[in-house]
Short mmCIF file of C-alpha atoms and ligand atoms in Angstrom, two decimals:
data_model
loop_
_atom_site.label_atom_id
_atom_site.label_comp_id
_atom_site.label_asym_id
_atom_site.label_seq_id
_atom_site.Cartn_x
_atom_site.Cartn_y
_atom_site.Cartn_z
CA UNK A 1 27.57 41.17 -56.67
CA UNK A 2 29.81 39.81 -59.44
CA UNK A 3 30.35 36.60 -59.34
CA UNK A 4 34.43 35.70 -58.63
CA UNK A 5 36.85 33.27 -60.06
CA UNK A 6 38.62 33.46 -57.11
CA UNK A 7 37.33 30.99 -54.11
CA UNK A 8 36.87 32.95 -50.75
CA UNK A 9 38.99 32.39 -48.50
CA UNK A 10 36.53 30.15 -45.82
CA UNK A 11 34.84 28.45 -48.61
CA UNK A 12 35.41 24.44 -48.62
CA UNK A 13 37.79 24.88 -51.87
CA UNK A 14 40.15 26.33 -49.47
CA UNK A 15 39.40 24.00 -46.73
CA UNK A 16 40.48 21.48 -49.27
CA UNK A 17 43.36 22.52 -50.47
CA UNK A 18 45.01 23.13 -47.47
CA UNK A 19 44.00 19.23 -46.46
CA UNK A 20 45.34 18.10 -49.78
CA UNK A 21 49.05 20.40 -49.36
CA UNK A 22 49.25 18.80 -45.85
CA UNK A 23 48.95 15.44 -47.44
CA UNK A 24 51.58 16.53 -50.61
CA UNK A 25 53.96 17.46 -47.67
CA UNK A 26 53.44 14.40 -46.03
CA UNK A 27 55.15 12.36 -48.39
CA UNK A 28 58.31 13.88 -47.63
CA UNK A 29 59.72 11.77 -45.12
CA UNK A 30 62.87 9.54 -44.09
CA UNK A 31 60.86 7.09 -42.86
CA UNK A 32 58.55 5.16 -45.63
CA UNK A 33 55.09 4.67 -44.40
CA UNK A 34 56.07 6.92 -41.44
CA UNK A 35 55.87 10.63 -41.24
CA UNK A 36 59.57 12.09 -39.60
CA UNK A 37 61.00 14.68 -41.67
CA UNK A 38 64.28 15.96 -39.38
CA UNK A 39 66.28 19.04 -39.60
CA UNK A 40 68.60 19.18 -42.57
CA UNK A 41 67.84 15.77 -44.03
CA UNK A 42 66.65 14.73 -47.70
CA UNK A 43 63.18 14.92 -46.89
CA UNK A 44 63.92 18.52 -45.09
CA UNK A 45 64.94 19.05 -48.44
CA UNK A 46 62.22 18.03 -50.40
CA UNK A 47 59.29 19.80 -47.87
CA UNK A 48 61.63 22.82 -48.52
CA UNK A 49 61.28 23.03 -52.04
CA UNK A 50 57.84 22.05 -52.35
CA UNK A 51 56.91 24.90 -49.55
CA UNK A 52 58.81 27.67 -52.22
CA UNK A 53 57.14 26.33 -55.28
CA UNK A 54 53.73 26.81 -53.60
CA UNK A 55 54.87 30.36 -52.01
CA UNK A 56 56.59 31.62 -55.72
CA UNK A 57 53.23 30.25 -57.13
CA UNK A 58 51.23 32.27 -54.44
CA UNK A 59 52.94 35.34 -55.83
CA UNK A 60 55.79 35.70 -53.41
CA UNK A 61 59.49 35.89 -53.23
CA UNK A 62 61.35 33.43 -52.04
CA UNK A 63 64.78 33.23 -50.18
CA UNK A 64 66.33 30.97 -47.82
CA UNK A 65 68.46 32.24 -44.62
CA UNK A 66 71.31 30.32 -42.77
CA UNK A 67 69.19 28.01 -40.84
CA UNK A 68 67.57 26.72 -44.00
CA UNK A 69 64.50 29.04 -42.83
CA UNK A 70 62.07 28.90 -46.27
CA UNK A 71 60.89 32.77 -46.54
CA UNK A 72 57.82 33.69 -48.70
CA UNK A 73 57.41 37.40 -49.30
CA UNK A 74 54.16 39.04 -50.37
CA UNK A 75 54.75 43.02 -51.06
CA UNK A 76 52.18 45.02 -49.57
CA UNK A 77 51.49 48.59 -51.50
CA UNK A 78 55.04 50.03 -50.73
CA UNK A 79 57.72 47.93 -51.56
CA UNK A 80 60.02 47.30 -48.81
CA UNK A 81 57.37 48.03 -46.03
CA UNK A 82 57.43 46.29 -43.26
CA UNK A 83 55.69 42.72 -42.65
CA UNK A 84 52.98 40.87 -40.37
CA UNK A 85 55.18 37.34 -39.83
CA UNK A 86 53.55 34.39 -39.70
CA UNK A 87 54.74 31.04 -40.16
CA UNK A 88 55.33 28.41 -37.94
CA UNK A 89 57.88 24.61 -38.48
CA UNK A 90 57.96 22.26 -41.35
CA UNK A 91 59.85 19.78 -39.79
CA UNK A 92 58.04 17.57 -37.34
CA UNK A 93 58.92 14.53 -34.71
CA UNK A 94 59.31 10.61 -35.40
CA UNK A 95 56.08 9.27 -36.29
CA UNK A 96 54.18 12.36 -36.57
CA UNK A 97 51.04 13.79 -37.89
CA UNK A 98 51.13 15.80 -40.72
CA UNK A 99 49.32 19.21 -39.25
CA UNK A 100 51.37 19.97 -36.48
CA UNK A 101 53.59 23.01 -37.70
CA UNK A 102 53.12 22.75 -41.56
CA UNK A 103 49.62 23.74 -41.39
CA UNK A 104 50.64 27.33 -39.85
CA UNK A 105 52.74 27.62 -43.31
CA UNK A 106 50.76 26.00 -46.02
CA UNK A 107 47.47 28.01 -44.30
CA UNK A 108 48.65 31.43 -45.00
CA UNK A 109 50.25 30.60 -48.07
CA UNK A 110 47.00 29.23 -49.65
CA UNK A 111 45.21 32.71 -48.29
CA UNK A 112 48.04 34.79 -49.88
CA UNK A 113 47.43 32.98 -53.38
CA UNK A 114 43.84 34.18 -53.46
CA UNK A 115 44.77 37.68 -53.11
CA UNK A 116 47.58 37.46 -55.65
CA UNK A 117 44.98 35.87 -57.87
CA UNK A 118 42.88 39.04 -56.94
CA UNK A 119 45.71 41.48 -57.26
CA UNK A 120 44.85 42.92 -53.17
CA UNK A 121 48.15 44.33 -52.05
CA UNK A 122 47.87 45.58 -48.22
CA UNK A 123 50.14 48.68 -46.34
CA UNK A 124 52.37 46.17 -45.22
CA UNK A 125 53.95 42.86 -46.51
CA UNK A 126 53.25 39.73 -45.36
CA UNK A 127 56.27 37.32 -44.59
CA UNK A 128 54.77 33.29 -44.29
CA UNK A 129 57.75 31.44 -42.79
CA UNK A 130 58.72 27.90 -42.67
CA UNK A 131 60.70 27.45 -39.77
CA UNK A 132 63.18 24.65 -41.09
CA UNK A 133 63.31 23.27 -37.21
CA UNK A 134 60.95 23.91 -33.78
CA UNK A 135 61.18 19.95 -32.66
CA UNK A 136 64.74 19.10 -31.52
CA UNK A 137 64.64 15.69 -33.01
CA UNK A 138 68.11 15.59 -34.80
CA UNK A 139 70.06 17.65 -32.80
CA UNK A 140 68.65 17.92 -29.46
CA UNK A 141 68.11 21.98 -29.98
CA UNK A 142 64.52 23.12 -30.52
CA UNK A 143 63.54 26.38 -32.22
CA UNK A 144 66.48 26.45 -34.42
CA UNK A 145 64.37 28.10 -36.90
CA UNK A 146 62.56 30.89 -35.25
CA UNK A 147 65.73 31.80 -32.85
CA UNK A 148 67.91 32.34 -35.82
CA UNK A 149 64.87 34.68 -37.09
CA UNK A 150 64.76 36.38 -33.57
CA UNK A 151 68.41 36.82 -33.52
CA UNK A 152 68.89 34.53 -30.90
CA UNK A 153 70.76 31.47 -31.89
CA UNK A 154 72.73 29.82 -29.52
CA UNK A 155 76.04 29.32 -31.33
CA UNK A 156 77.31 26.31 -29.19
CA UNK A 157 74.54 24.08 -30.76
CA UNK A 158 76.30 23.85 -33.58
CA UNK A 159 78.58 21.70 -32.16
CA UNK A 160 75.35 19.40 -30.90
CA UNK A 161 76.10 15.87 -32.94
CA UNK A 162 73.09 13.52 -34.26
CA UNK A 163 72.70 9.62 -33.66
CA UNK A 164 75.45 9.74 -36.66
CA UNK A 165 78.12 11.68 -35.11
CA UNK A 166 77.22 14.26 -37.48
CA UNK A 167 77.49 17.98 -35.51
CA UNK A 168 74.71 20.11 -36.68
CA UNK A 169 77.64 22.93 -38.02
CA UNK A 170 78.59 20.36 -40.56
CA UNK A 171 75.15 19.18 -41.60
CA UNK A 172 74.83 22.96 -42.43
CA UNK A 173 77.52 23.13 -44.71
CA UNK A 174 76.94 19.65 -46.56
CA UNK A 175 73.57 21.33 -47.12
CA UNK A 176 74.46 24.49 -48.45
CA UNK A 177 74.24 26.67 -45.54
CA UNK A 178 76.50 28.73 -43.56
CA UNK A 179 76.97 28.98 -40.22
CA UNK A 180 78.72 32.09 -40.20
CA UNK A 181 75.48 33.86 -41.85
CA UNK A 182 73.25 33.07 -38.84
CA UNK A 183 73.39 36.85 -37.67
CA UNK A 184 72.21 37.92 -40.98
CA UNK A 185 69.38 35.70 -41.19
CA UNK A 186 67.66 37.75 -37.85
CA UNK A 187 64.81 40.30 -38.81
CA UNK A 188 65.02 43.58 -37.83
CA UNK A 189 62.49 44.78 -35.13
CA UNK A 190 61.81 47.51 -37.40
CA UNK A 191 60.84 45.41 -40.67
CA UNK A 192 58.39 43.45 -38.45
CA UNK A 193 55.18 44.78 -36.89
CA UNK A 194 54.16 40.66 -35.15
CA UNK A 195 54.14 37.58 -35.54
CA UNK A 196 51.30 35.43 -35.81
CA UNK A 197 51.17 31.58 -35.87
CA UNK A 198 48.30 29.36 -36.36
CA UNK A 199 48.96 26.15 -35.11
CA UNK A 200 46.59 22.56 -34.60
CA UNK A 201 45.70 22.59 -30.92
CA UNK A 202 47.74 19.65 -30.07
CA UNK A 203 45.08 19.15 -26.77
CA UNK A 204 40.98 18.36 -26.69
CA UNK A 205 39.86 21.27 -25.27
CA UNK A 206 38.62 22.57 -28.33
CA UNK A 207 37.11 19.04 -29.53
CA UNK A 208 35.49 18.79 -26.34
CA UNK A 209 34.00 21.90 -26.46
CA UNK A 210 32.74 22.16 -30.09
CA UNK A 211 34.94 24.70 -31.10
CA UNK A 212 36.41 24.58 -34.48
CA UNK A 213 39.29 27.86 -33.60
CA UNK A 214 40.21 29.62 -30.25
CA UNK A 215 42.71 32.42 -29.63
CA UNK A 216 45.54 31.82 -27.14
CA UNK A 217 46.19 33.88 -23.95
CA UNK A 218 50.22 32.64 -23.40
CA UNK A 219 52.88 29.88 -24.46
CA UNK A 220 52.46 28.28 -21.02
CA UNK A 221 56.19 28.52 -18.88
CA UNK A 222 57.27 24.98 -17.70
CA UNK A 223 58.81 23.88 -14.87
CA UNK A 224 60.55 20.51 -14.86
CA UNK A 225 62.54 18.35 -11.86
CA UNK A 226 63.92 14.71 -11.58
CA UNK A 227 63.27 13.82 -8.13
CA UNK A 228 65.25 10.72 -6.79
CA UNK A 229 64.31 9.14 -3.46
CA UNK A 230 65.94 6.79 -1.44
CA UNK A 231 64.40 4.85 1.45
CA UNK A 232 65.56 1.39 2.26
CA UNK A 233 64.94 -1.97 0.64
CA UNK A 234 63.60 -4.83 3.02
CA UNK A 235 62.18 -8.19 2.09
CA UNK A 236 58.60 -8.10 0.77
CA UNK A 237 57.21 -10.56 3.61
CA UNK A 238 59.48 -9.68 6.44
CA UNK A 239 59.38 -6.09 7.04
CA UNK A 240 55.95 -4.99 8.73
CA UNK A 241 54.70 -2.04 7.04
CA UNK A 242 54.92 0.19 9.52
CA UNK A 243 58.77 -0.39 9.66
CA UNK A 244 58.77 0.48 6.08
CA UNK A 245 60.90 2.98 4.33
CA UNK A 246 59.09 2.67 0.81
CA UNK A 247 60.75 5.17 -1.89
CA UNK A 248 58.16 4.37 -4.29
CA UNK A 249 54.90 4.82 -2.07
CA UNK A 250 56.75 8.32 -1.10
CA UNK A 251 56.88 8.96 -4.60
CA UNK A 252 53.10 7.57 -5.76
CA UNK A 253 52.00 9.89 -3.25
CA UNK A 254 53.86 12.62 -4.02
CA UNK A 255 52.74 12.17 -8.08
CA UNK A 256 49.14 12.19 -6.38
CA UNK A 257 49.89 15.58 -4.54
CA UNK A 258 50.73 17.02 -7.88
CA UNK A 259 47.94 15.66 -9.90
CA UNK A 260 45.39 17.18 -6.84
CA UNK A 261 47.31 20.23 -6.57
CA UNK A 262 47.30 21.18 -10.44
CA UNK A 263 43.69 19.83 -10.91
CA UNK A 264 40.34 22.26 -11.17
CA UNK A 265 42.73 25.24 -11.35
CA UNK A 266 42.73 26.67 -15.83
CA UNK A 267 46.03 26.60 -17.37
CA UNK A 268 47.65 24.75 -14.92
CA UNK A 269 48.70 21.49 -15.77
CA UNK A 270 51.37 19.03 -13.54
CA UNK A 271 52.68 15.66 -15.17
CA UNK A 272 54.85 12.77 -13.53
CA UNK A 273 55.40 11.30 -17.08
CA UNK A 274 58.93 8.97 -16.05
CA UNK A 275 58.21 7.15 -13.04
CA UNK A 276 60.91 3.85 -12.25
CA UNK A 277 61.69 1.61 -9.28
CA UNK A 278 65.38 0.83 -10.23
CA UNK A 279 66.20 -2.40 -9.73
CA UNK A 280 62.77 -3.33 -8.63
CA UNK A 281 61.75 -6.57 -7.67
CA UNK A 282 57.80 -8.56 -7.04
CA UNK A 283 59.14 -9.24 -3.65
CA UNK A 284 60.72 -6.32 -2.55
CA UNK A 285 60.20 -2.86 -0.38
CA UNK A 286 61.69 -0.37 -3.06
CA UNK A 287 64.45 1.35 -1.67
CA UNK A 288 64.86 3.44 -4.72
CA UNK A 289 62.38 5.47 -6.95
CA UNK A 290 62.84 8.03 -9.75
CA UNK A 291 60.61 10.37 -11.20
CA UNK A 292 60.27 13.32 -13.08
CA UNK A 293 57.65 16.08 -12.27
CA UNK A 294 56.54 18.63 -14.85
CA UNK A 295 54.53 21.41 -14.21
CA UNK A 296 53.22 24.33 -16.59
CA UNK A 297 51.32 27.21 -16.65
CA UNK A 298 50.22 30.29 -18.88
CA UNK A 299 50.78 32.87 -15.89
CA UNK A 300 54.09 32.09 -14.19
CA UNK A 301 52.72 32.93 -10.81
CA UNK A 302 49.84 30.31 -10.75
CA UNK A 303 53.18 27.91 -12.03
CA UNK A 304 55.58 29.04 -9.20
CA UNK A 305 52.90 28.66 -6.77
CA UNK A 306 52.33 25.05 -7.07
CA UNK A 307 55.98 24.46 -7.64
CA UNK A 308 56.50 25.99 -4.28
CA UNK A 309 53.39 23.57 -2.54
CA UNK A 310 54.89 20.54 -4.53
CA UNK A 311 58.27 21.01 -2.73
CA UNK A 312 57.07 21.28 0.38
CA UNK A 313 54.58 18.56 -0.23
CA UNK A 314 57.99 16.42 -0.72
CA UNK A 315 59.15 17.55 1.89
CA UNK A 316 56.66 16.27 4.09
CA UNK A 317 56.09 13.19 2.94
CA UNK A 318 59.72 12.32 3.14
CA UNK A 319 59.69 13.42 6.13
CA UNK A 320 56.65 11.20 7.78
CA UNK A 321 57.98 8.07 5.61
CA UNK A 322 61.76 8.65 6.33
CA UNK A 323 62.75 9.15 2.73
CA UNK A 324 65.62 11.38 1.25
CA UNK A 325 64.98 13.52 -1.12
CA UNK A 326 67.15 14.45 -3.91
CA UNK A 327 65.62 17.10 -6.51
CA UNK A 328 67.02 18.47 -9.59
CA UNK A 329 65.67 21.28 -11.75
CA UNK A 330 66.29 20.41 -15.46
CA UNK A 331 64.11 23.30 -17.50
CA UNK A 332 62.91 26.26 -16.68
CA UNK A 333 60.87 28.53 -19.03
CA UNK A 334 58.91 31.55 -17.90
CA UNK A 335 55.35 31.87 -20.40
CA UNK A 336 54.93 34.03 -23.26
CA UNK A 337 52.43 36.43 -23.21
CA UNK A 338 50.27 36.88 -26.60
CA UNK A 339 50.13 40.41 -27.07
CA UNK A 340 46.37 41.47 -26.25
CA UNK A 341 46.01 43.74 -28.75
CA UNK A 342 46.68 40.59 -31.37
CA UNK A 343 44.69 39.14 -29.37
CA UNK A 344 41.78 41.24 -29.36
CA UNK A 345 42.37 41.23 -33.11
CA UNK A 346 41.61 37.27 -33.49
CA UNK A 347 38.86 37.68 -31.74
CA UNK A 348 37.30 40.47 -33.85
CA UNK A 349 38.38 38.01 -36.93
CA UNK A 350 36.27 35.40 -35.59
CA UNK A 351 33.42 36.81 -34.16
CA UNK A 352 33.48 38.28 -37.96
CA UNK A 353 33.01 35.10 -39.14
CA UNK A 354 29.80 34.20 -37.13
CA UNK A 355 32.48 32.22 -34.88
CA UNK A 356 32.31 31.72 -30.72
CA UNK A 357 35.52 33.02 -29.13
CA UNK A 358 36.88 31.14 -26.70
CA UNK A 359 40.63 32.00 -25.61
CA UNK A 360 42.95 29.37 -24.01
CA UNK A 361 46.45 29.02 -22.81
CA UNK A 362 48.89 26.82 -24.97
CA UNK A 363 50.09 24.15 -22.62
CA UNK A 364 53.19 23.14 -25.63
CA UNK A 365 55.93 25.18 -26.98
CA UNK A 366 55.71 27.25 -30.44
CA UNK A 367 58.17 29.29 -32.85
CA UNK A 368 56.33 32.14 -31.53
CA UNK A 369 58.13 31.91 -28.05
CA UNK A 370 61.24 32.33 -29.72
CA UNK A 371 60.30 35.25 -32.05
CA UNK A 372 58.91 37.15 -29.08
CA UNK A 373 62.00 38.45 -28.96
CA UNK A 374 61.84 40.73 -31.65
CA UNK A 375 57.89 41.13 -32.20
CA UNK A 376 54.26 40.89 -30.17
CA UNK A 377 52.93 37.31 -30.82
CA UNK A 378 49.80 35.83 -30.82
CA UNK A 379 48.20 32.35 -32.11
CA UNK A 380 45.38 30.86 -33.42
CA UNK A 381 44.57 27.24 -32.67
CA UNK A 382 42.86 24.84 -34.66
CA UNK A 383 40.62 22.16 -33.46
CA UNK A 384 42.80 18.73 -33.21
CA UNK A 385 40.01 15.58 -33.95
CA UNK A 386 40.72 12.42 -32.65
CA UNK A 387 40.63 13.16 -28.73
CA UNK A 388 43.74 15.77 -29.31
CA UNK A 389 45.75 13.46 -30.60
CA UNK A 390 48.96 15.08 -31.74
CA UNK A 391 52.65 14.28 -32.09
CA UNK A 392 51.58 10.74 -33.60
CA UNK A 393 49.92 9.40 -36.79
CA UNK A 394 46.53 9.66 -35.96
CA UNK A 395 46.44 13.66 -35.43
CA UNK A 396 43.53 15.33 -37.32
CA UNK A 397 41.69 17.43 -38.29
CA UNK A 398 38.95 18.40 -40.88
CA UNK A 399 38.90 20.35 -44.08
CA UNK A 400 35.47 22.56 -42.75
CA UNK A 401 38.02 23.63 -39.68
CA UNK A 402 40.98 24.63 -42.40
CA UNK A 403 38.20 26.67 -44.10
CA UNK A 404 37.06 28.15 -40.97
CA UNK A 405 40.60 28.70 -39.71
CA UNK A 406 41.51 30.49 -43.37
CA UNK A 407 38.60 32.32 -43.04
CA UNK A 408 39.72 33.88 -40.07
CA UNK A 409 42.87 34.52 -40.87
CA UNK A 410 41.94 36.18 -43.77
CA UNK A 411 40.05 38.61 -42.48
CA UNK A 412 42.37 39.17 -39.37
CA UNK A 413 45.14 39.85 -42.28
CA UNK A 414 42.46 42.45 -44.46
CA UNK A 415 41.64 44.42 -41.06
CA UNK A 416 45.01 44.16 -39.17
CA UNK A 417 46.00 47.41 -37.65
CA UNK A 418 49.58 47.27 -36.80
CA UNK A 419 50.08 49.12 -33.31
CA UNK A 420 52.28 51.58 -34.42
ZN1 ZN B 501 54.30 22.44 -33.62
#
């Protein structure tokens, strides 16, 4: 075989480029020292227009839609044909690590640029998409990006303000974009045959496993409830405790219901992440406690299931301790499906590359919820180091798992088969 200029895509040149973009990125932030790059702001800017110098260098066009959306377009054959999306958010939380989202953009870009450098045009285009917001930092609003891509952008979030006052409709326009050209900026179903995202774990399971890459089943649905009880104070050394009316033991057991319930069962996952005693004091009964109770799941039935046992379960215990119950729903999200022929097609990718499959729910949310509106989705996650670290400084991972993750996206890219 002749010997190539061009590194492939899996080798560690590729591995280590991708690293070294994710660190270039980095250093567009608001925060010096930290990483927080917000929707709209300078450093939104600046990520931006480093992400289109790398994707016009790559040997795509470039264009930018309403929602500040950073578009790369490689032609296939046929001009004009339609594309395999894939993308996934640039901007990122407070304090966050630098792989979360902008590795699902720089990845693919760095793959395109080696077959520009080898000339390889495919039957269809390929669109890489920087979603210019996925996190809701700034304006409380998440998937900004992807819904104006999927055509559905809620309109009344423009008039969402930040910790400035600032509504998010005039952020737009200071920035150069307008609101009004939001329905433009949504893909037609016909130009777009799916979207696929690769995306950092964000969880251990790979780590613990020894995984570098695994293919994932659904965007797990969510459900999500503020629970307030209210039993009846009493002095700390005066009220026996079987007079008691303790709001908070009601609630510790009811967070230990959920954690038994949603244990030893895959893909289910239940959370009592806010927990407070209000007004709490060493020496007294609580008479108040308020949590919050979050519970997800990649097949909504397994979810619904234990949210149906975790409401009775309240209502038991408040029952046996005296306790009123008062319980709000605040979110409700039914899962997204990955498509199984994608996913049957990440598999083949891997198992290409001498890789184990494993497949595994996504317990977080992803641009590709929203964009499974218009297209079949499916992911590919990357091994998070560090214990799964994510959403924080210390998230990592390791140039030999970029490599292996490019190498598998290459190939799923050079034998995709679009399903129609
Ligand atoms: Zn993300």
């Amino acid at each position: 075989m002749a010997a190539t200029l061009t590194p492939a895509p899996g080798s560690a040149e590729t591995g280590a480029r991708i690293m070294a973009w994710a660190d270039d990125l980095a250093v567009h932030t608001e925060q010096p020292g930290l990483l927080t790059r917000t929707y709209l702001t300078g450093a939104h800017h600046g990520a931006a227009a480093q992400l289109a110098a790398w994707m016009r260098e790559a040997g795509m066009t470039v264009r930018r839609d309403a929602a500040g959306n950073v578009i790369g377009r490689y032609e296939g054959a046929t001009p004009g044909a339609p594309a395999l999306l894939t993308g996934s958010h640039f901007d990122t939380v407070r304090d966050a690590g630098r792989y979360d989202g902008n590795l699902g953009v720089i990845l693919p870009i760095a793959c395109v640029a080696g077959w520009h450098r080898q000339g390889r045009r495919f039957p269809f285009a390929i669109e890489v998409v920087g979603f210019a917001e996925e996190e809701g930092v700034r304006f409380k609003a998440t998937l900004l990006g992807s819904r104006a891509i999927a055509g559905t952008f809620d309109t009344n979030v423009l008039d969402n303000v930040d910790e400035a006052g600032k509504t998010m409709r005039e952020a737009m326009r200071e920035a150069g974009f307008d609101p009004a050209g939001l329905p433009a900026a949504a893909h037609p179903r016909a130009q777009v045959l799916a979207f696929v995202e690769v995306h950092i774990e964000q969880g251990p399971v790979l780590l613990n496993e020894g995984l570098p890459l695994g293919v994932v089943t659904a965007i797990s649905g969510a459900t999500r409830f503020i629970v307030e009880l209210e039993g009846l104070a009493g002095h700390a050394g005066t009220v026996p405790m079987d007079m008691r009316r303790d709001a908070a033991m009601a609630g510790a057991e009811i967070g230990l219901f959920i954690e038994r319930r949603c244990g030893g069962l895959p893909g289910l996952v239940g959370t009592v992440g806010q927990f407070d005693v209000p007004n709490g004091a060493t020496n007294v009964v609580p008479g108040r406690a308020v949590f919050s109770i979050d519970i997800r799941a990649g097949e909504d039935a397994v979810r619904r299931a234990a949210v149906d046992d975790v409401l009775a379960e309240i209502e038991r215990v408040c029952a046996r301790r005296n306790v009123r119950a008062q319980i709000r729903k605040t979110h409700e999200a039914a899962s997204v499906p990955c498509a199984p022929w994608l996913q049957a097609q990440w598999a083949d990718a891997i198992a290409r590359q001498g890789l184990p499959v494993r497949h595994l729910p996504s317990g977080a949310g992803h641009d590709a919820m929203a964009i499974s509106a218009i297209a079949d989705v499916a992911m590919l996650f990357v091994r998070c180091g560090n214990g799964g670290i994510s959403h924080h400084p210390t998230e990592t991972m390791t140039a030999a798992d970029a490599a292996s993750a490019a190498a598998v996206f290459s190939d799923f890219v050079e034998h995709f088969a679009p399903q129609r």
